[in-house]
Coordinates of C-alpha atoms and ligand atoms in Angstrom, one line a residue:
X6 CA 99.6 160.1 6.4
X7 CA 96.3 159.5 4.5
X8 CA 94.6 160.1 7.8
X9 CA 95.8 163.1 8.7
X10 CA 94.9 164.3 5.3
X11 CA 91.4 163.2 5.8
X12 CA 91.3 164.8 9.0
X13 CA 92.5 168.1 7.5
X14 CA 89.7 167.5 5.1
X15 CA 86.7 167.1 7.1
X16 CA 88.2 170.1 9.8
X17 CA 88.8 172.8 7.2
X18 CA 87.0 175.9 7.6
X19 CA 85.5 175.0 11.4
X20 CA 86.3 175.8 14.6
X21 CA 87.2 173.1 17.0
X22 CA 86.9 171.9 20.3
X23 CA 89.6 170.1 21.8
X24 CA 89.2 167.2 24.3
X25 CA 92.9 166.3 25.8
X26 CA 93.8 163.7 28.1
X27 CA 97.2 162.1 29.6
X28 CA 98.7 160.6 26.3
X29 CA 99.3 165.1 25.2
X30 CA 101.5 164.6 27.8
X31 CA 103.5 161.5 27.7
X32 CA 106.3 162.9 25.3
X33 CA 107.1 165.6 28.4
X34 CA 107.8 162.5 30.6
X35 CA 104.1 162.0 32.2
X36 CA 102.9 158.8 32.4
X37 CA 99.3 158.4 31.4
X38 CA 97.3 156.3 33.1
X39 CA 95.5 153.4 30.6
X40 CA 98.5 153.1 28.1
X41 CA 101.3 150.9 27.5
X42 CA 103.8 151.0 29.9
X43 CA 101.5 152.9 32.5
X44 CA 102.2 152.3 35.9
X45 CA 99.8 149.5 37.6
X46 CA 98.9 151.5 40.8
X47 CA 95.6 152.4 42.2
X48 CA 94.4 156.2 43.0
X49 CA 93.8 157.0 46.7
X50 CA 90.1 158.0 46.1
X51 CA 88.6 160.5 48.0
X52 CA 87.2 158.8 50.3
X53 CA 90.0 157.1 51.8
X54 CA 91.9 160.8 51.7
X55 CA 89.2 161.9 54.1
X56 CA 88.4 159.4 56.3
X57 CA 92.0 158.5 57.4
X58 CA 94.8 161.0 58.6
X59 CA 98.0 157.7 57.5
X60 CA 96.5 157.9 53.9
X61 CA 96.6 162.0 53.8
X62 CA 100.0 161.9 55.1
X63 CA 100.9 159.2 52.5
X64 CA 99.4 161.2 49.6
X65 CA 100.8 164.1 50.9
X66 CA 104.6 162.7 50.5
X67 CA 103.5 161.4 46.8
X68 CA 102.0 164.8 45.8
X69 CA 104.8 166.8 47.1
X70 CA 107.5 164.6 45.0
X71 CA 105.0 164.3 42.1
X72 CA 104.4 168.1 42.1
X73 CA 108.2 168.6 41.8
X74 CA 108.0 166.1 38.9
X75 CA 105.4 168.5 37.1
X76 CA 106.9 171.5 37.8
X77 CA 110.4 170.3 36.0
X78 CA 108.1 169.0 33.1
X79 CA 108.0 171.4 29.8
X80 CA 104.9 171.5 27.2
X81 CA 106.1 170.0 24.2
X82 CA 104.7 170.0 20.5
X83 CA 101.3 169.2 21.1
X84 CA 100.6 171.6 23.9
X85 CA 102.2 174.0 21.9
X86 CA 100.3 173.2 18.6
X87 CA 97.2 173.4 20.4
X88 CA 98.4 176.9 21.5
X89 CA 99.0 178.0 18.4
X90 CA 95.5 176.9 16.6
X91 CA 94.2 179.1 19.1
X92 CA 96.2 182.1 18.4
X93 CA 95.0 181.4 14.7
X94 CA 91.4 181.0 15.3
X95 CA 90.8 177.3 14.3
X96 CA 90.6 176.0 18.1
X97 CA 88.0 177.5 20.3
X98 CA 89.7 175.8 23.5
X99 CA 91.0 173.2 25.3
X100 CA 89.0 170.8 27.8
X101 CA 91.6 168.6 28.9
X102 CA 91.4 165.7 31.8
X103 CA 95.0 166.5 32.8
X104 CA 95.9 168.2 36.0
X105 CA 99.5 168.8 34.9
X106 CA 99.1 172.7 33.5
X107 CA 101.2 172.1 30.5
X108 CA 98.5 173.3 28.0
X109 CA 98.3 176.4 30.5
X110 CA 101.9 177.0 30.3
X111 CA 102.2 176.6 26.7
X112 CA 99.7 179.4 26.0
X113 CA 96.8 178.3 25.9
X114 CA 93.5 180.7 27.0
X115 CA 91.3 179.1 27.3
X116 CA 91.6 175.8 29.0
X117 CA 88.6 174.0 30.8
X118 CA 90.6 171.8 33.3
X119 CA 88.1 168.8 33.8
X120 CA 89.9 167.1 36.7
X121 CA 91.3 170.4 38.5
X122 CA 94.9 171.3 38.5
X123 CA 97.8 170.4 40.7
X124 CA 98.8 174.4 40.8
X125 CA 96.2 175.0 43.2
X126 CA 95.4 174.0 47.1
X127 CA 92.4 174.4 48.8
X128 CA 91.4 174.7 52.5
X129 CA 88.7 171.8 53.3
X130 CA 87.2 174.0 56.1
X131 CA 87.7 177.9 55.3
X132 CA 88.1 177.3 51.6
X133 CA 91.2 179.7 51.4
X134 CA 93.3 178.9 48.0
X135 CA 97.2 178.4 47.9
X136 CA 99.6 178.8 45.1
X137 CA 101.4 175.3 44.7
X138 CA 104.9 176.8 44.8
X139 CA 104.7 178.6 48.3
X140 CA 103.0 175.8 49.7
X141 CA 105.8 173.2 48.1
X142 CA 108.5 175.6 49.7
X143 CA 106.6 175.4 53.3
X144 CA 106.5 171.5 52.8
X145 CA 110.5 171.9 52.0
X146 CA 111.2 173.4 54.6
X147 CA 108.5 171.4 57.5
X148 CA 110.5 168.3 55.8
X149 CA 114.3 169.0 54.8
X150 CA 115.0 165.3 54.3
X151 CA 112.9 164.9 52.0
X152 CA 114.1 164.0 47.9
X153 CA 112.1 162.1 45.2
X154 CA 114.3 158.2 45.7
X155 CA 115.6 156.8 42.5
X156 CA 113.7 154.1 40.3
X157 CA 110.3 155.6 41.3
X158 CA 106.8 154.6 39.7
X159 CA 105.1 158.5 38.9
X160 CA 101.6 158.2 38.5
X161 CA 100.1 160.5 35.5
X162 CA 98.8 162.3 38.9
X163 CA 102.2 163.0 39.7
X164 CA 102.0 161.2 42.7
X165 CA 104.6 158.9 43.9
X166 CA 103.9 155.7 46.3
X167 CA 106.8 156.6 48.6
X168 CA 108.6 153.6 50.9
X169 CA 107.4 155.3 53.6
X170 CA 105.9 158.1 54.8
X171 CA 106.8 158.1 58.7
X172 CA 108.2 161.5 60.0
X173 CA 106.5 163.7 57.0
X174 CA 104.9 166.4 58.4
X175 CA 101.4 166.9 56.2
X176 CA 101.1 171.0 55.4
X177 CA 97.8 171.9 57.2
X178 CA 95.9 175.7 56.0
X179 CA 97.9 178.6 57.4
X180 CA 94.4 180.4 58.1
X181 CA 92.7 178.2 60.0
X182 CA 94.9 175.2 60.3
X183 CA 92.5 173.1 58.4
X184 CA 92.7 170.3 56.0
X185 CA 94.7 170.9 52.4
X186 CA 93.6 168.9 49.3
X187 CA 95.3 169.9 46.3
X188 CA 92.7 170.9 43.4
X189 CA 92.2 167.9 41.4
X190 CA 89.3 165.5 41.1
X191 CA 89.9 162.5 43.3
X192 CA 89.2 158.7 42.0
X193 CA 85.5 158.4 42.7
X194 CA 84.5 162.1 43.1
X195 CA 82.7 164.2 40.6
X196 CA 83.5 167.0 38.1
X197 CA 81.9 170.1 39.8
X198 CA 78.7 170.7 37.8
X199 CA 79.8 174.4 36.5
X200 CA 82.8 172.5 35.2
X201 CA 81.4 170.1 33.1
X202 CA 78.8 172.8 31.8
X203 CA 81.4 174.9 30.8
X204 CA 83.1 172.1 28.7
X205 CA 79.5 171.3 27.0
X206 CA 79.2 175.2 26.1
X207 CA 82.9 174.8 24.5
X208 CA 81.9 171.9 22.5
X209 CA 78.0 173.1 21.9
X210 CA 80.2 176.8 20.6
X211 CA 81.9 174.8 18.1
X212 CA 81.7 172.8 14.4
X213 CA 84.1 170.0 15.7
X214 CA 85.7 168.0 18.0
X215 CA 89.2 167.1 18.0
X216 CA 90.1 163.9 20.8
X217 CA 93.8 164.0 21.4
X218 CA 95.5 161.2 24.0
X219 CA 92.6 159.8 25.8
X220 CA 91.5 156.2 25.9
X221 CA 88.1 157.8 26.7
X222 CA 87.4 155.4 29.3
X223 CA 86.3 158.1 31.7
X224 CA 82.7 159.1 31.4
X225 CA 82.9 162.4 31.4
X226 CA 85.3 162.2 28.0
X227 CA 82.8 159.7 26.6
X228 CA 79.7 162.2 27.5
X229 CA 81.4 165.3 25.4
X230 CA 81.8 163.2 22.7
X231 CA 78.0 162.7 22.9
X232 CA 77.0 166.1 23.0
X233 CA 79.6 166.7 19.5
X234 CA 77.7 163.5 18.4
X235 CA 74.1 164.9 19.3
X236 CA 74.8 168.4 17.6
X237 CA 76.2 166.7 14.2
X238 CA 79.6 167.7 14.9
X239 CA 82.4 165.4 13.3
X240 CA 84.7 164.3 15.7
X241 CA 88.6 163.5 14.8
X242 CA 90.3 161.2 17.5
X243 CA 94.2 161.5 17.7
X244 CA 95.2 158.6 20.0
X245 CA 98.0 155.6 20.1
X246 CA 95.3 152.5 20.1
X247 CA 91.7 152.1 21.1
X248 CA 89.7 154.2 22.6
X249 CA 85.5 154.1 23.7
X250 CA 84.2 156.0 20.8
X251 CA 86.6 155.0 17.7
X252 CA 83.4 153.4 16.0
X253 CA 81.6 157.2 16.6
X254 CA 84.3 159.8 14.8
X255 CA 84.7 160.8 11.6
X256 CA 88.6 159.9 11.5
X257 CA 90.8 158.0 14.0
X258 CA 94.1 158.6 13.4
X259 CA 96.3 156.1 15.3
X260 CA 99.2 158.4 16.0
X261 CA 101.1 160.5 18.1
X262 CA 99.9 163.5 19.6
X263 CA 102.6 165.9 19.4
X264 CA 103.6 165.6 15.3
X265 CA 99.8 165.0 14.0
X266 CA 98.5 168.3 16.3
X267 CA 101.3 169.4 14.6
X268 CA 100.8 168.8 11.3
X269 CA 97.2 170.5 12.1
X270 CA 98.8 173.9 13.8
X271 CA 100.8 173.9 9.9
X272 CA 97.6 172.9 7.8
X273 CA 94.4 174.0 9.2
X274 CA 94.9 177.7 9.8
X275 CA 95.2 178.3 6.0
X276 CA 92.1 176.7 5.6
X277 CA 89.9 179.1 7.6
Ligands
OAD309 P1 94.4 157.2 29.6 O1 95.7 156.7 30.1 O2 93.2 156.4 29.9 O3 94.5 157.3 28.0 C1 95.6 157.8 27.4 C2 95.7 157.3 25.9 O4 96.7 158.0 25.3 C3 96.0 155.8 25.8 O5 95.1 155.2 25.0 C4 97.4 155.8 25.2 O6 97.7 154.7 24.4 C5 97.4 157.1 24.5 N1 98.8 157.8 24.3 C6 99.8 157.8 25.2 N2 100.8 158.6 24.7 C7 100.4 159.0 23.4 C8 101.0 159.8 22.4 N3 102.2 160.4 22.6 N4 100.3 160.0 21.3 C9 99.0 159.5 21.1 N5 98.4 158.7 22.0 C10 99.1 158.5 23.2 O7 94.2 158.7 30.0 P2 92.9 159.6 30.1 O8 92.0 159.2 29.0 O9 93.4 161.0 30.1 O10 90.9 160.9 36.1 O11 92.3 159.2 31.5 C11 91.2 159.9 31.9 C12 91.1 160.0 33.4 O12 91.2 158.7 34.0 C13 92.2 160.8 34.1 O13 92.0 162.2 34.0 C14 92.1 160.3 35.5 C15 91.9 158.8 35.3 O14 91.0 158.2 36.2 C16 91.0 161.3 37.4 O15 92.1 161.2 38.0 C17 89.8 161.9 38.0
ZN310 ZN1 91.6 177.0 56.2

């Protein structure tokens, strides 16, 4: 289309940051979160997650059930474009708001996840790390019963709202029977400051941006944008309708993800 070409145009011959967010992953079966045809629930925030054992033990039964949901999932074009452009030279990296892994598992290096990852667990008193996997096969086995029901709303999270959550026994820290958290950024909790700085250092390393899938209603999207912005970097936006700094990039192109990254992984490294 002419607005790929234009973005081919303006991103020949630079090395670019990439910014990702939930719509990368819609075409592996993901819901994202702003979109059409996301589902209309609320995030536990943190705050309820710490303050009340019921709502731990409900997140828990979501997480578990959305966790097997991400671990069937497989990176598909875009993940794998993205990939590639990094093999080639032309992207410097991936920031990405999603806590699915998918750019991870499709190759990517480096990948600055913004919101955590669902592949990790951490202890909220002795800080001791788990590997998603052993820990989902102790839940399994603390909780034979359980199975994702059929006709269930996924959050983009992974997370499930489950009819109930009586019986479930919540996996506590093997080392010191503490508190588990998977990861991820909660609703109403900040990106860790060494985080976010290592995002800027991505963007401030590069000559442009590249937005894919994000409405860019989060601030932290919005605030990289600004730093591109600041440092006179063009920035391309790859999303499906609006997002909060269309009126600031060089080129919107109002497209899918996974064919226009793409059509970039085919055009750009040539252009070098
Ligand atoms: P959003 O759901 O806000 O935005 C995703 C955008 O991608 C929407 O504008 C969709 O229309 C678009 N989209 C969906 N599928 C697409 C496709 N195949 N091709 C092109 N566009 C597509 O998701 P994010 O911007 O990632 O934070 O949301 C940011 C953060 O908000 C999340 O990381 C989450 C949430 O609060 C935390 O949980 C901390
Ligand atoms: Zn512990």
């Amino acid at each position: 289309s002419a607005s790929v070409d234009r973005a081919v145009e303006v991103l020949a011959g630079r090395r670019v940051a990439v910014l990702t967010g939930a719509g990368v992953s819609t075409d592996s079966g993901i819901p994202d979160y702003r979109g059409k045809g996301a589902p209309t629930r609320t995030p536990m925030t943190a705050q309820q997650f710490l303050s009340n054992a019921d709502a731990r033990r409900r997140y828990w039964v979501g997480s578990h059930l959305g966790w097997k949901v991400f671990a069937a999932a497989e990176p598909n074009d875009g993940h794998r474009a993205l990939a590639a452009l990094e093999t080639a030279g032309v992207a410097n990296g991936v920031i990405t708001q999603n806590v699915d892994g998918l750019h991870v598992r499709a190759g990517s290096g480096r990948v600055v996840e913004l919101h955590g990852t669902m592949r990790r667990v951490g202890c909220l008193q002795c800080g001791q790390v788990f590997d998603r996997r052993d820990l989902a096969e102790r839940v399994e086995a603390d909780n034979p019963w359980i199975s994702l029901p059929e006709n269930v709303e996924l959050g983009p999270d992974g997370d499930v709202t489950p009819a109930s959550a009586d019986g479930f026994v919540v996996p506590v820290c093997s080392v010191c029977g503490g508190t588990l958290k998977p990861d991820v950024v909660f609703f109403g909790e900040y990106i860790p400051v060494e985080k976010f700085r290592e995002a800027e250092q991505l963007v401030h390393a590069s000559d442009a941006l590249v937005v894919a899938g994000s409405s860019l209603v989060v601030n932290s999207g919005i605030r990289l944008v600004e730093r591109a912005r600041r440092k006179r970097l063009p920035v391309v936006i790859v999303n499906r309708g609006a997002t909060r700094a269309d009126q600031r990039a060089a080129v919107k192109i109002d497209g899918g993800t996974s064919d226009v990254l793409k059509a970039f992984a085919e055009r750009l490294p040539g252009l070098l």
